[in-house]
PDB file of C-alpha atoms in Angstrom:
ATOM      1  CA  UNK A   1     -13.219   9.648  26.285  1.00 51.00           C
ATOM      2  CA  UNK A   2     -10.258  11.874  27.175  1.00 61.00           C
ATOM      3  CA  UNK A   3      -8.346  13.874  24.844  1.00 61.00           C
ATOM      4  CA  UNK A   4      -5.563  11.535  24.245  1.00 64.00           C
ATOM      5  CA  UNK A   5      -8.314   9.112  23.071  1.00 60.00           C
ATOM      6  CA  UNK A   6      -9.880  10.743  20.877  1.00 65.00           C
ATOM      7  CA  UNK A   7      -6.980  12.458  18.967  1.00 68.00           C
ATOM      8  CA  UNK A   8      -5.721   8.164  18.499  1.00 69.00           C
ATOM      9  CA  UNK A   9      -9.181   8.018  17.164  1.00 68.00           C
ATOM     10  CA  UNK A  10      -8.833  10.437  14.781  1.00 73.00           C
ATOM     11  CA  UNK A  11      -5.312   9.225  13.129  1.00 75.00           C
ATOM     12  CA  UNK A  12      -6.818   6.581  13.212  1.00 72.00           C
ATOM     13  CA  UNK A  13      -9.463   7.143  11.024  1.00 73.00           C
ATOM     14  CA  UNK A  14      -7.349   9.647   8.842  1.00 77.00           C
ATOM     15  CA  UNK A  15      -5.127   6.591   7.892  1.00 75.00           C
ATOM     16  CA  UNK A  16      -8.195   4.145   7.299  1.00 75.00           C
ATOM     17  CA  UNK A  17      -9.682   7.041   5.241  1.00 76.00           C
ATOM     18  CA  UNK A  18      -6.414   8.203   3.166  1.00 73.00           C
ATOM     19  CA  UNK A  19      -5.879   4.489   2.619  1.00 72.00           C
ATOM     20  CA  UNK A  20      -9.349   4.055   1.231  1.00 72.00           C
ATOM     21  CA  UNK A  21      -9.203   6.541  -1.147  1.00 72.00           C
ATOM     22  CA  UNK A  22      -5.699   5.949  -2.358  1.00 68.00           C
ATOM     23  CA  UNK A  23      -7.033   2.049  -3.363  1.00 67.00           C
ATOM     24  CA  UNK A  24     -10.242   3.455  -4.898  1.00 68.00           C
ATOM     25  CA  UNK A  25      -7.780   5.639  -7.015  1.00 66.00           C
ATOM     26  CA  UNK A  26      -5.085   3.512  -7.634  1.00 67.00           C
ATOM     27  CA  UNK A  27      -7.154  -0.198  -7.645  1.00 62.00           C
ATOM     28  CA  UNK A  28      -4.660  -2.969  -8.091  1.00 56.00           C
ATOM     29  CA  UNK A  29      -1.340  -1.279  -8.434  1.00 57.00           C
ATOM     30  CA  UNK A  30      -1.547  -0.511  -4.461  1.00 54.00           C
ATOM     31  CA  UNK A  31      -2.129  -4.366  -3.944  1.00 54.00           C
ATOM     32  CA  UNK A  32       0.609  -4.649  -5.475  1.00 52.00           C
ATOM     33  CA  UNK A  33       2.733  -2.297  -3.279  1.00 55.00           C
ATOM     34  CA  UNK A  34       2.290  -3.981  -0.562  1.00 52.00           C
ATOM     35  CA  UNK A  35       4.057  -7.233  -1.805  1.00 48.00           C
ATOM     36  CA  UNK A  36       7.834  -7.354  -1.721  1.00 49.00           C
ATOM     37  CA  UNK A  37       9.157  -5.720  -4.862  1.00 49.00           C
ATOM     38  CA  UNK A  38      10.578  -9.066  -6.289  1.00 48.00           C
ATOM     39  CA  UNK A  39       7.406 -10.999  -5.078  1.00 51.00           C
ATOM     40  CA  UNK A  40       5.172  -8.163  -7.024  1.00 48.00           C
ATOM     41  CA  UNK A  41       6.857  -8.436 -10.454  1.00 49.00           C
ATOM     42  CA  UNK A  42       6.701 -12.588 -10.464  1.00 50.00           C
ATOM     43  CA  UNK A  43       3.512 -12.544  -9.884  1.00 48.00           C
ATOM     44  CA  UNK A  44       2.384 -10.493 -12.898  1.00 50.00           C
ATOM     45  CA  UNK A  45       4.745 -12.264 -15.025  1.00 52.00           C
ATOM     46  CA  UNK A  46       7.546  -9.871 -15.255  1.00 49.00           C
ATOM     47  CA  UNK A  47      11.282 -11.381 -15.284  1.00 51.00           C
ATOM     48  CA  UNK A  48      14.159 -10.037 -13.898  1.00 50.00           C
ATOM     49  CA  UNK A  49      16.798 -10.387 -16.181  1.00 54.00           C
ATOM     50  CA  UNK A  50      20.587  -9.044 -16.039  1.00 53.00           C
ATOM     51  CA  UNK A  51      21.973  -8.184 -19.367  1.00 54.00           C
ATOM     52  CA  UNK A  52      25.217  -7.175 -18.777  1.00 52.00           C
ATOM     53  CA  UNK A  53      28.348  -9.699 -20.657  1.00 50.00           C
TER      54      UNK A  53
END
């Protein structure tokens, strides 16, 4: 494995690992970032609504 390989490795992991712990901490709400904001607040029931007159 050459240098260049192994340093891909390793951000590689760093990423898989920092995601990890970010979903262990955060549980659903980072599901829920990686919807479209719109998407995300119609599907836990939220409406948009505009209120100016």
């Amino acid at each position: 494995m050459t240098k260049r390989l192994s340093g891909i490795w390793h951000a590689w992991h760093f990423q898989f690992a920092l995601s990890s712990v970010v979903t262990a901490l955060c549980g659903s709400f980072c599901i829920a970032c990686l919807h479209p904001l719109t998407r995300r607040y119609e599907e836990y029931g939220y409406q948009i609504t505009d209120n100016r007159k």
